[in-house]
């Protein structure tokens, strides 16, 4: 048996406390709902904790990150309040092998922009339209066990152009009732880390209670976990003498 | 001034002769409409000829291919009537550097399947739905000068899953009124050749008279043309002595 | 516990029987050495059988393929003797989800060329040079546990240009004492199947007894196995009525 | 005739002033040598200016960037002295469509790290070894007209692992006398901009006087120039009402 994947679910936790209709959907916060979904889907294969913006160091001190295989990130209204020092630390952890799931409006989070290098801008409209999430890579582990398409009865529209680098793997494309499309399930490899962006998850809708969305997130956590649970340090640029690799201790 | 791109527009030319409503849309054949669109868009930057299934060697004898920088391919009902010898020859030309545009139902042509190695299957429905063609790579030369989105008022639906290898560059994604999505503008590099698949173009609709579709095809012809007009032979596997590249005539 | 990966190791088994020095290296055939290495590396996580050219249907009848998660392929002198019917069947199995490892001179096998669509040509020289196999994607599961670089004291040189499509993932690049380089560890996704090409493995050298090479092959078998062991049929192109996905039995 | 590509060659210009042997190789600075090579290769197809670290705003004020299609960047010892404000501005220009060539030790420049999101670390050794630059994509426009391989008699070794995202196109792989390999010619697309990293170019060697290196840089400048010379603003995230694209002024 392999060890459980150690997941930290990070939530901004602002809308849930300040807006009644969001609180009604997520009384313990969106992070709690995401964590519950993971525990329900993966059982003993996962060990889940949560962290939020208002905790010291946003709940992401070094000891937490060192004990995390995969970090999920949801933020929206308070991206600017995330400290650059924490972003530095999370970037370092990802490059060293920690997986990262950027959820919905995390497209505009500091950490996502930092890792991708682009604006990550997009079109949007919040009118509760039907979203269909189409798998375009049926053999991808992140798409395992989900229907074609996933039907989300009402959601915010995110549309192209989505200003991201070409994804290393494209798993899902969404369409909306208004006709827009969106590359809403994208994999990126950066350093030793794997990053998955998944667009469903606006705070105004019960998306994280949706069984298929929970399945995708559970799949993605397993996909993003570092190989054999091993995480390394971020490499420097070593000077390397001729034949360095022939030494016994190379 | 660079030399004009030498384009051969290949058409199966069966529907146009056998079905009155297609003949009404394309009295001289779909190939003629595609060729006219190219000439109108590119003027002296292109030299266009056409070839069809019923000609000897389907109009694609070696001398024609040797004089072709980019071949466009439209076929549907008569894929099986294309001779394997011609497919062999076209494959060799593409690997040697000739560009190939596979249009609409050419997803099931022998040459496209041969070059990609997959089934190229898809979902479909011919009910005249609105198709929106969204650019997901706005800086790509094939997307230059087209609106976001291209609106096609009525077309056949092609939907995912489209069983192709991961495209080397993804330029367009279509949505349909019924909610399906389709990776309808895909680039592939094979050997020294560039391949572009573009999904608009069913025979039942006046797609090849659509200005934006003509623009995409004109852009793609320029993109797919071999660098500096140079086409090479398909390489073999030469035995190469140590230091072969240091010889003056390497 | 997940089920063991069912591996079929296919060997041409000609050099081993006809050439004394190859027989000395691989008295039971190269396929037997590859199979032993897998069993030693993976134990109960794998169930290995072998198949060879001279068996009926080359040992790859439908029942064998239906019982295979990953097929490894080694061939060289007898590529032309592999029947097209078997190649058709293997291609169909790969597109349906069976993994394929193409080893060394299998770059010129019918099945590899069929799936990739290019000539797969390369430069070569058989003078027993030192090959260094460098990992360029250290977090890739196929590179887990191997040194940087893998040192192969003597091997045939394979050099660029290697006429393959751009790999979907590039894991290893080799250099040779003569100065050439080669993309010798390449992943391709085709249909629902995963393909890994690995260049070490000429019959004149004891490559398949090399611990690190065995590790790579063991890693690749696990990587190429279909998700959750599920293999599907190759899809057709279904006509799909509006709203087909809303039906309960979609 | 298309307009000339407007190139700004940026040089740190420190080694050339402070070290006699570098000054001897590049009496007017490395930037001047790169600029001369471009002018010699491309003639009227290019309009070249230079800019250096010590100029106000490092010579990269907004008016200069607005008048630049492609920026080439060489830096090494003074990366930290480049102001973040200038890096912000250059990043914005690249995402808006300006091409960027990152040369040699620019792998560790702020702008390259910013755009790629990874550490861009590598192995190195400066012992004047022979480097062979192998084309792995012979049909790529950046490889047009260069020999296979390019031979550089003496250069600093850069070796894997190179901590970059998977390149969108891989054009060159280098080998060194000591056996290392390096992905030394890599294309990235970010926003509307094209980025090319090219590893030859250490200050201790006359690399920028090498004809083949000049050819690669000239090719890359043409490849990286924005399509039709058009550069756009970096997009925001517009709220978009249903049917926004159907309005006449969309």
PDB file of C-alpha atoms in Angstrom, chain C residues 29-245:
ATOM      1  CA  UNK C  29      16.191 -14.825 -26.330  1.00  0.00           C
ATOM      2  CA  UNK C  30      16.085 -11.095 -25.684  1.00  0.00           C
ATOM      3  CA  UNK C  31      12.393 -11.355 -24.889  1.00  0.00           C
ATOM      4  CA  UNK C  32      13.205 -13.724 -22.036  1.00  0.00           C
ATOM      5  CA  UNK C  33      15.746 -11.265 -20.632  1.00  0.00           C
ATOM      6  CA  UNK C  34      13.271  -8.395 -20.827  1.00  0.00           C
ATOM      7  CA  UNK C  35      10.588 -10.510 -19.180  1.00  0.00           C
ATOM      8  CA  UNK C  36      12.955 -11.564 -16.390  1.00  0.00           C
ATOM      9  CA  UNK C  37      13.952  -7.990 -15.747  1.00  0.00           C
ATOM     10  CA  UNK C  38      10.326  -6.975 -15.422  1.00  0.00           C
ATOM     11  CA  UNK C  39       9.515  -9.807 -13.061  1.00  0.00           C
ATOM     12  CA  UNK C  40      12.546  -8.995 -10.939  1.00  0.00           C
ATOM     13  CA  UNK C  41      11.737  -5.282 -10.790  1.00  0.00           C
ATOM     14  CA  UNK C  42       7.992  -5.438 -10.292  1.00  0.00           C
ATOM     15  CA  UNK C  43       7.272  -8.773  -8.625  1.00  0.00           C
ATOM     16  CA  UNK C  44       3.573  -9.162  -7.953  1.00  0.00           C
ATOM     17  CA  UNK C  45       2.757  -5.861  -9.556  1.00  0.00           C
ATOM     18  CA  UNK C  46       3.162  -7.451 -12.967  1.00  0.00           C
ATOM     19  CA  UNK C  47       2.194 -10.658 -14.806  1.00  0.00           C
ATOM     20  CA  UNK C  48       4.490 -11.284 -17.744  1.00  0.00           C
ATOM     21  CA  UNK C  49       4.239 -13.550 -20.754  1.00  0.00           C
ATOM     22  CA  UNK C  50       6.276 -13.623 -23.951  1.00  0.00           C
ATOM     23  CA  UNK C  51       5.417 -14.017 -27.616  1.00  0.00           C
ATOM     24  CA  UNK C  52       7.611 -14.335 -30.708  1.00  0.00           C
ATOM     25  CA  UNK C  53       7.484 -13.983 -34.456  1.00  0.00           C
ATOM     26  CA  UNK C  54       7.416 -17.664 -35.312  1.00  0.00           C
ATOM     27  CA  UNK C  55       4.372 -18.501 -33.217  1.00  0.00           C
ATOM     28  CA  UNK C  56       0.980 -18.636 -34.940  1.00  0.00           C
ATOM     29  CA  UNK C  57      -0.209 -15.071 -35.424  1.00  0.00           C
ATOM     30  CA  UNK C  58       3.200 -14.125 -34.004  1.00  0.00           C
ATOM     31  CA  UNK C  59       1.810 -15.087 -30.611  1.00  0.00           C
ATOM     32  CA  UNK C  60      -0.495 -12.081 -30.741  1.00  0.00           C
ATOM     33  CA  UNK C  61      -3.906 -13.556 -31.325  1.00  0.00           C
ATOM     34  CA  UNK C  62      -6.913 -11.615 -30.210  1.00  0.00           C
ATOM     35  CA  UNK C  63      -7.231 -13.464 -26.925  1.00  0.00           C
ATOM     36  CA  UNK C  64      -3.649 -12.575 -26.022  1.00  0.00           C
ATOM     37  CA  UNK C  65      -4.117  -8.898 -26.866  1.00  0.00           C
ATOM     38  CA  UNK C  66      -7.392  -8.815 -24.958  1.00  0.00           C
ATOM     39  CA  UNK C  67      -5.462 -10.069 -21.946  1.00  0.00           C
ATOM     40  CA  UNK C  68      -2.604  -7.560 -22.318  1.00  0.00           C
ATOM     41  CA  UNK C  69      -2.317  -4.168 -20.643  1.00  0.00           C
ATOM     42  CA  UNK C  70       1.114  -3.344 -22.042  1.00  0.00           C
ATOM     43  CA  UNK C  71       2.930  -4.836 -25.025  1.00  0.00           C
ATOM     44  CA  UNK C  72       6.699  -4.430 -25.425  1.00  0.00           C
ATOM     45  CA  UNK C  73       8.107  -4.788 -28.930  1.00  0.00           C
ATOM     46  CA  UNK C  74      11.620  -5.644 -30.090  1.00  0.00           C
ATOM     47  CA  UNK C  75      12.305  -6.325 -33.752  1.00  0.00           C
ATOM     48  CA  UNK C  76      15.048  -5.577 -36.240  1.00  0.00           C
ATOM     49  CA  UNK C  77      15.898  -7.906 -39.062  1.00  0.00           C
ATOM     50  CA  UNK C  78      12.435  -9.281 -39.698  1.00  0.00           C
ATOM     51  CA  UNK C  79      10.136  -6.265 -39.564  1.00  0.00           C
ATOM     52  CA  UNK C  80       8.843  -7.166 -43.010  1.00  0.00           C
ATOM     53  CA  UNK C  81       7.796 -10.626 -41.865  1.00  0.00           C
ATOM     54  CA  UNK C  82       5.260  -9.252 -39.395  1.00  0.00           C
ATOM     55  CA  UNK C  83       1.841  -9.695 -40.958  1.00  0.00           C
ATOM     56  CA  UNK C  84      -0.250  -6.644 -41.682  1.00  0.00           C
ATOM     57  CA  UNK C  85      -3.243  -8.317 -40.052  1.00  0.00           C
ATOM     58  CA  UNK C  86      -1.389  -8.537 -36.766  1.00  0.00           C
ATOM     59  CA  UNK C  87      -0.265  -4.938 -37.105  1.00  0.00           C
ATOM     60  CA  UNK C  88      -3.881  -3.900 -37.670  1.00  0.00           C
ATOM     61  CA  UNK C  89      -4.902  -5.742 -34.529  1.00  0.00           C
ATOM     62  CA  UNK C  90      -2.128  -4.293 -32.391  1.00  0.00           C
ATOM     63  CA  UNK C  91      -2.886  -0.778 -33.640  1.00  0.00           C
ATOM     64  CA  UNK C  92      -6.515  -1.238 -32.715  1.00  0.00           C
ATOM     65  CA  UNK C  93      -5.550  -2.494 -29.257  1.00  0.00           C
ATOM     66  CA  UNK C  94      -3.258   0.485 -28.644  1.00  0.00           C
ATOM     67  CA  UNK C  95      -5.895   2.970 -29.741  1.00  0.00           C
ATOM     68  CA  UNK C  96      -8.288   1.190 -27.380  1.00  0.00           C
ATOM     69  CA  UNK C  97      -5.936   1.715 -24.457  1.00  0.00           C
ATOM     70  CA  UNK C  98      -3.205  -0.944 -24.476  1.00  0.00           C
ATOM     71  CA  UNK C  99       0.218   0.494 -23.692  1.00  0.00           C
ATOM     72  CA  UNK C 100       3.090  -0.057 -26.138  1.00  0.00           C
ATOM     73  CA  UNK C 101       6.838   0.044 -25.472  1.00  0.00           C
ATOM     74  CA  UNK C 102       8.840   0.226 -28.692  1.00  0.00           C
ATOM     75  CA  UNK C 103      12.405  -0.809 -27.934  1.00  0.00           C
ATOM     76  CA  UNK C 104      15.528   0.199 -29.863  1.00  0.00           C
ATOM     77  CA  UNK C 105      15.292  -0.975 -33.501  1.00  0.00           C
ATOM     78  CA  UNK C 106      11.527  -1.154 -33.156  1.00  0.00           C
ATOM     79  CA  UNK C 107      11.731   2.428 -34.424  1.00  0.00           C
ATOM     80  CA  UNK C 108      11.443   0.806 -37.847  1.00  0.00           C
ATOM     81  CA  UNK C 109       8.733  -1.696 -36.942  1.00  0.00           C
ATOM     82  CA  UNK C 110       5.487  -1.599 -38.886  1.00  0.00           C
ATOM     83  CA  UNK C 111       3.465  -0.926 -35.756  1.00  0.00           C
ATOM     84  CA  UNK C 112       5.547   2.049 -34.647  1.00  0.00           C
ATOM     85  CA  UNK C 113       5.532   3.633 -38.086  1.00  0.00           C
ATOM     86  CA  UNK C 114       1.810   2.956 -38.375  1.00  0.00           C
ATOM     87  CA  UNK C 115       1.006   4.682 -35.109  1.00  0.00           C
ATOM     88  CA  UNK C 116       3.281   7.673 -35.675  1.00  0.00           C
ATOM     89  CA  UNK C 117       2.788   8.283 -39.398  1.00  0.00           C
ATOM     90  CA  UNK C 118       6.396   9.266 -40.109  1.00  0.00           C
ATOM     91  CA  UNK C 119       9.416   7.368 -41.440  1.00  0.00           C
ATOM     92  CA  UNK C 120      11.084   7.066 -38.006  1.00  0.00           C
ATOM     93  CA  UNK C 121      14.466   7.150 -39.746  1.00  0.00           C
ATOM     94  CA  UNK C 122      17.681   8.040 -37.903  1.00  0.00           C
ATOM     95  CA  UNK C 123      21.485   7.948 -38.178  1.00  0.00           C
ATOM     96  CA  UNK C 124      23.365   4.955 -36.820  1.00  0.00           C
ATOM     97  CA  UNK C 125      26.822   3.457 -36.309  1.00  0.00           C
ATOM     98  CA  UNK C 126      27.607   0.218 -34.540  1.00  0.00           C
ATOM     99  CA  UNK C 127      31.038   0.675 -33.000  1.00  0.00           C
ATOM    100  CA  UNK C 128      30.439   0.028 -29.329  1.00  0.00           C
ATOM    101  CA  UNK C 129      30.584   3.608 -28.103  1.00  0.00           C
ATOM    102  CA  UNK C 130      29.728   4.840 -24.661  1.00  0.00           C
ATOM    103  CA  UNK C 131      26.158   6.135 -24.473  1.00  0.00           C
ATOM    104  CA  UNK C 132      24.998   8.511 -21.756  1.00  0.00           C
ATOM    105  CA  UNK C 133      21.243   8.663 -21.196  1.00  0.00           C
ATOM    106  CA  UNK C 134      20.269  12.022 -19.686  1.00  0.00           C
ATOM    107  CA  UNK C 135      16.970  12.654 -17.953  1.00  0.00           C
ATOM    108  CA  UNK C 136      15.429  15.927 -19.098  1.00  0.00           C
ATOM    109  CA  UNK C 137      12.198  15.517 -17.091  1.00  0.00           C
ATOM    110  CA  UNK C 138      13.298  14.423 -13.609  1.00  0.00           C
ATOM    111  CA  UNK C 139       9.790  14.325 -12.189  1.00  0.00           C
ATOM    112  CA  UNK C 140       8.529  11.972 -14.892  1.00  0.00           C
ATOM    113  CA  UNK C 141       7.527   8.564 -13.487  1.00  0.00           C
ATOM    114  CA  UNK C 142       9.532   6.812 -16.207  1.00  0.00           C
ATOM    115  CA  UNK C 143      12.697   8.460 -14.848  1.00  0.00           C
ATOM    116  CA  UNK C 144      12.107   7.484 -11.225  1.00  0.00           C
ATOM    117  CA  UNK C 145      15.067   5.907  -9.537  1.00  0.00           C
ATOM    118  CA  UNK C 146      17.577   6.077 -12.370  1.00  0.00           C
ATOM    119  CA  UNK C 147      20.916   7.893 -12.111  1.00  0.00           C
ATOM    120  CA  UNK C 148      21.722  11.070 -14.028  1.00  0.00           C
ATOM    121  CA  UNK C 149      23.033   9.995 -16.461  1.00  0.00           C
ATOM    122  CA  UNK C 150      22.565   6.311 -17.107  1.00  0.00           C
ATOM    123  CA  UNK C 151      25.950   5.106 -18.362  1.00  0.00           C
ATOM    124  CA  UNK C 152      25.996   2.377 -21.001  1.00  0.00           C
ATOM    125  CA  UNK C 153      29.610   1.493 -21.610  1.00  0.00           C
ATOM    126  CA  UNK C 154      29.210   0.239 -25.170  1.00  0.00           C
ATOM    127  CA  UNK C 155      26.292   0.519 -27.544  1.00  0.00           C
ATOM    128  CA  UNK C 156      25.240   1.215 -31.095  1.00  0.00           C
ATOM    129  CA  UNK C 157      24.964   4.930 -31.894  1.00  0.00           C
ATOM    130  CA  UNK C 158      21.516   6.229 -32.861  1.00  0.00           C
ATOM    131  CA  UNK C 159      21.631   9.900 -33.839  1.00  0.00           C
ATOM    132  CA  UNK C 160      19.470  12.780 -34.959  1.00  0.00           C
ATOM    133  CA  UNK C 161      17.615  13.582 -36.988  1.00  0.00           C
ATOM    134  CA  UNK C 162      15.076  11.076 -35.676  1.00  0.00           C
ATOM    135  CA  UNK C 163      12.038  11.489 -37.915  1.00  0.00           C
ATOM    136  CA  UNK C 164       9.219  11.215 -35.388  1.00  0.00           C
ATOM    137  CA  UNK C 165       6.354  13.572 -34.557  1.00  0.00           C
ATOM    138  CA  UNK C 166       7.158  15.997 -31.733  1.00  0.00           C
ATOM    139  CA  UNK C 167       6.960  13.740 -28.656  1.00  0.00           C
ATOM    140  CA  UNK C 168       4.108  14.506 -26.277  1.00  0.00           C
ATOM    141  CA  UNK C 169       6.636  14.130 -23.454  1.00  0.00           C
ATOM    142  CA  UNK C 170      10.411  13.950 -23.827  1.00  0.00           C
ATOM    143  CA  UNK C 171      12.067  12.061 -20.962  1.00  0.00           C
ATOM    144  CA  UNK C 172      15.580  11.085 -22.065  1.00  0.00           C
ATOM    145  CA  UNK C 173      18.220  12.418 -24.465  1.00  0.00           C
ATOM    146  CA  UNK C 174      21.307  10.322 -25.189  1.00  0.00           C
ATOM    147  CA  UNK C 175      24.771  11.438 -26.174  1.00  0.00           C
ATOM    148  CA  UNK C 176      27.443   9.239 -27.726  1.00  0.00           C
ATOM    149  CA  UNK C 177      31.196   9.310 -27.581  1.00  0.00           C
ATOM    150  CA  UNK C 178      31.269  10.431 -31.206  1.00  0.00           C
ATOM    151  CA  UNK C 179      29.284  13.528 -30.285  1.00  0.00           C
ATOM    152  CA  UNK C 180      25.831  12.683 -31.620  1.00  0.00           C
ATOM    153  CA  UNK C 181      22.625  13.177 -29.616  1.00  0.00           C
ATOM    154  CA  UNK C 182      19.337  11.261 -29.788  1.00  0.00           C
ATOM    155  CA  UNK C 183      15.871  11.713 -28.316  1.00  0.00           C
ATOM    156  CA  UNK C 184      15.921   8.178 -26.969  1.00  0.00           C
ATOM    157  CA  UNK C 185      13.094   8.340 -24.410  1.00  0.00           C
ATOM    158  CA  UNK C 186       9.858   9.672 -25.919  1.00  0.00           C
ATOM    159  CA  UNK C 187       6.195   9.412 -24.905  1.00  0.00           C
ATOM    160  CA  UNK C 188       3.299   9.550 -27.339  1.00  0.00           C
ATOM    161  CA  UNK C 189      -0.416   9.390 -26.621  1.00  0.00           C
ATOM    162  CA  UNK C 190      -2.519   7.880 -29.404  1.00  0.00           C
ATOM    163  CA  UNK C 191      -6.208   7.147 -28.979  1.00  0.00           C
ATOM    164  CA  UNK C 192      -6.548   5.822 -25.433  1.00  0.00           C
ATOM    165  CA  UNK C 193      -3.101   4.239 -25.571  1.00  0.00           C
ATOM    166  CA  UNK C 194       0.256   5.361 -24.289  1.00  0.00           C
ATOM    167  CA  UNK C 195       3.404   4.671 -26.277  1.00  0.00           C
ATOM    168  CA  UNK C 196       6.967   4.896 -25.006  1.00  0.00           C
ATOM    169  CA  UNK C 197       9.966   4.624 -27.268  1.00  0.00           C
ATOM    170  CA  UNK C 198      13.255   3.739 -25.565  1.00  0.00           C
ATOM    171  CA  UNK C 199      16.402   3.530 -27.662  1.00  0.00           C
ATOM    172  CA  UNK C 200      18.830   1.383 -25.607  1.00  0.00           C
ATOM    173  CA  UNK C 201      18.755  -2.288 -26.582  1.00  0.00           C
ATOM    174  CA  UNK C 202      20.901  -3.404 -29.504  1.00  0.00           C
ATOM    175  CA  UNK C 203      21.270  -7.181 -29.803  1.00  0.00           C
ATOM    176  CA  UNK C 204      25.071  -7.013 -29.875  1.00  0.00           C
ATOM    177  CA  UNK C 205      25.315  -5.732 -26.286  1.00  0.00           C
ATOM    178  CA  UNK C 206      24.032  -6.944 -22.903  1.00  0.00           C
ATOM    179  CA  UNK C 207      21.778  -3.924 -22.559  1.00  0.00           C
ATOM    180  CA  UNK C 208      18.769  -5.778 -21.194  1.00  0.00           C
ATOM    181  CA  UNK C 209      20.878  -7.050 -18.317  1.00  0.00           C
ATOM    182  CA  UNK C 210      21.706  -3.422 -17.338  1.00  0.00           C
ATOM    183  CA  UNK C 211      20.030  -2.566 -14.061  1.00  0.00           C
ATOM    184  CA  UNK C 212      19.112   0.996 -14.982  1.00  0.00           C
ATOM    185  CA  UNK C 213      17.677  -0.051 -18.330  1.00  0.00           C
ATOM    186  CA  UNK C 214      15.571  -2.630 -16.535  1.00  0.00           C
ATOM    187  CA  UNK C 215      14.385   0.100 -14.179  1.00  0.00           C
ATOM    188  CA  UNK C 216      13.309   2.333 -17.048  1.00  0.00           C
ATOM    189  CA  UNK C 217      11.391  -0.483 -18.704  1.00  0.00           C
ATOM    190  CA  UNK C 218       9.692  -1.363 -15.426  1.00  0.00           C
ATOM    191  CA  UNK C 219       8.754   2.274 -14.891  1.00  0.00           C
ATOM    192  CA  UNK C 220       7.472   2.568 -18.431  1.00  0.00           C
ATOM    193  CA  UNK C 221       5.292  -0.514 -18.124  1.00  0.00           C
ATOM    194  CA  UNK C 222       3.588   1.031 -15.124  1.00  0.00           C
ATOM    195  CA  UNK C 223       3.238   4.371 -16.857  1.00  0.00           C
ATOM    196  CA  UNK C 224       1.772   2.849 -20.016  1.00  0.00           C
ATOM    197  CA  UNK C 225      -0.810   0.660 -18.308  1.00  0.00           C
ATOM    198  CA  UNK C 226      -4.352   1.838 -18.944  1.00  0.00           C
ATOM    199  CA  UNK C 227      -5.959   3.864 -16.173  1.00  0.00           C
ATOM    200  CA  UNK C 228      -7.644   1.588 -13.651  1.00  0.00           C
ATOM    201  CA  UNK C 229      -6.915  -1.299 -15.967  1.00  0.00           C
ATOM    202  CA  UNK C 230      -9.802  -0.282 -18.189  1.00  0.00           C
ATOM    203  CA  UNK C 231      -9.521  -0.744 -21.901  1.00  0.00           C
ATOM    204  CA  UNK C 232     -12.249   0.348 -24.236  1.00  0.00           C
ATOM    205  CA  UNK C 233     -13.194  -0.382 -27.783  1.00  0.00           C
ATOM    206  CA  UNK C 234     -11.962   1.928 -30.490  1.00  0.00           C
ATOM    207  CA  UNK C 235     -14.718   4.472 -30.995  1.00  0.00           C
ATOM    208  CA  UNK C 236     -16.690   4.929 -34.172  1.00  0.00           C
ATOM    209  CA  UNK C 237     -18.333   8.169 -35.252  1.00  0.00           C
ATOM    210  CA  UNK C 238     -21.849   8.082 -33.790  1.00  0.00           C
ATOM    211  CA  UNK C 239     -24.620  10.296 -35.072  1.00  0.00           C
ATOM    212  CA  UNK C 240     -25.789  12.115 -31.949  1.00  0.00           C
ATOM    213  CA  UNK C 241     -29.175  13.773 -31.665  1.00  0.00           C
ATOM    214  CA  UNK C 242     -29.540  17.125 -29.955  1.00  0.00           C
ATOM    215  CA  UNK C 243     -29.453  16.574 -26.217  1.00  0.00           C
ATOM    216  CA  UNK C 244     -28.234  12.987 -26.464  1.00  0.00           C
ATOM    217  CA  UNK C 245     -26.225  13.523 -23.318  1.00  0.00           C
TER     218      UNK C 245
END
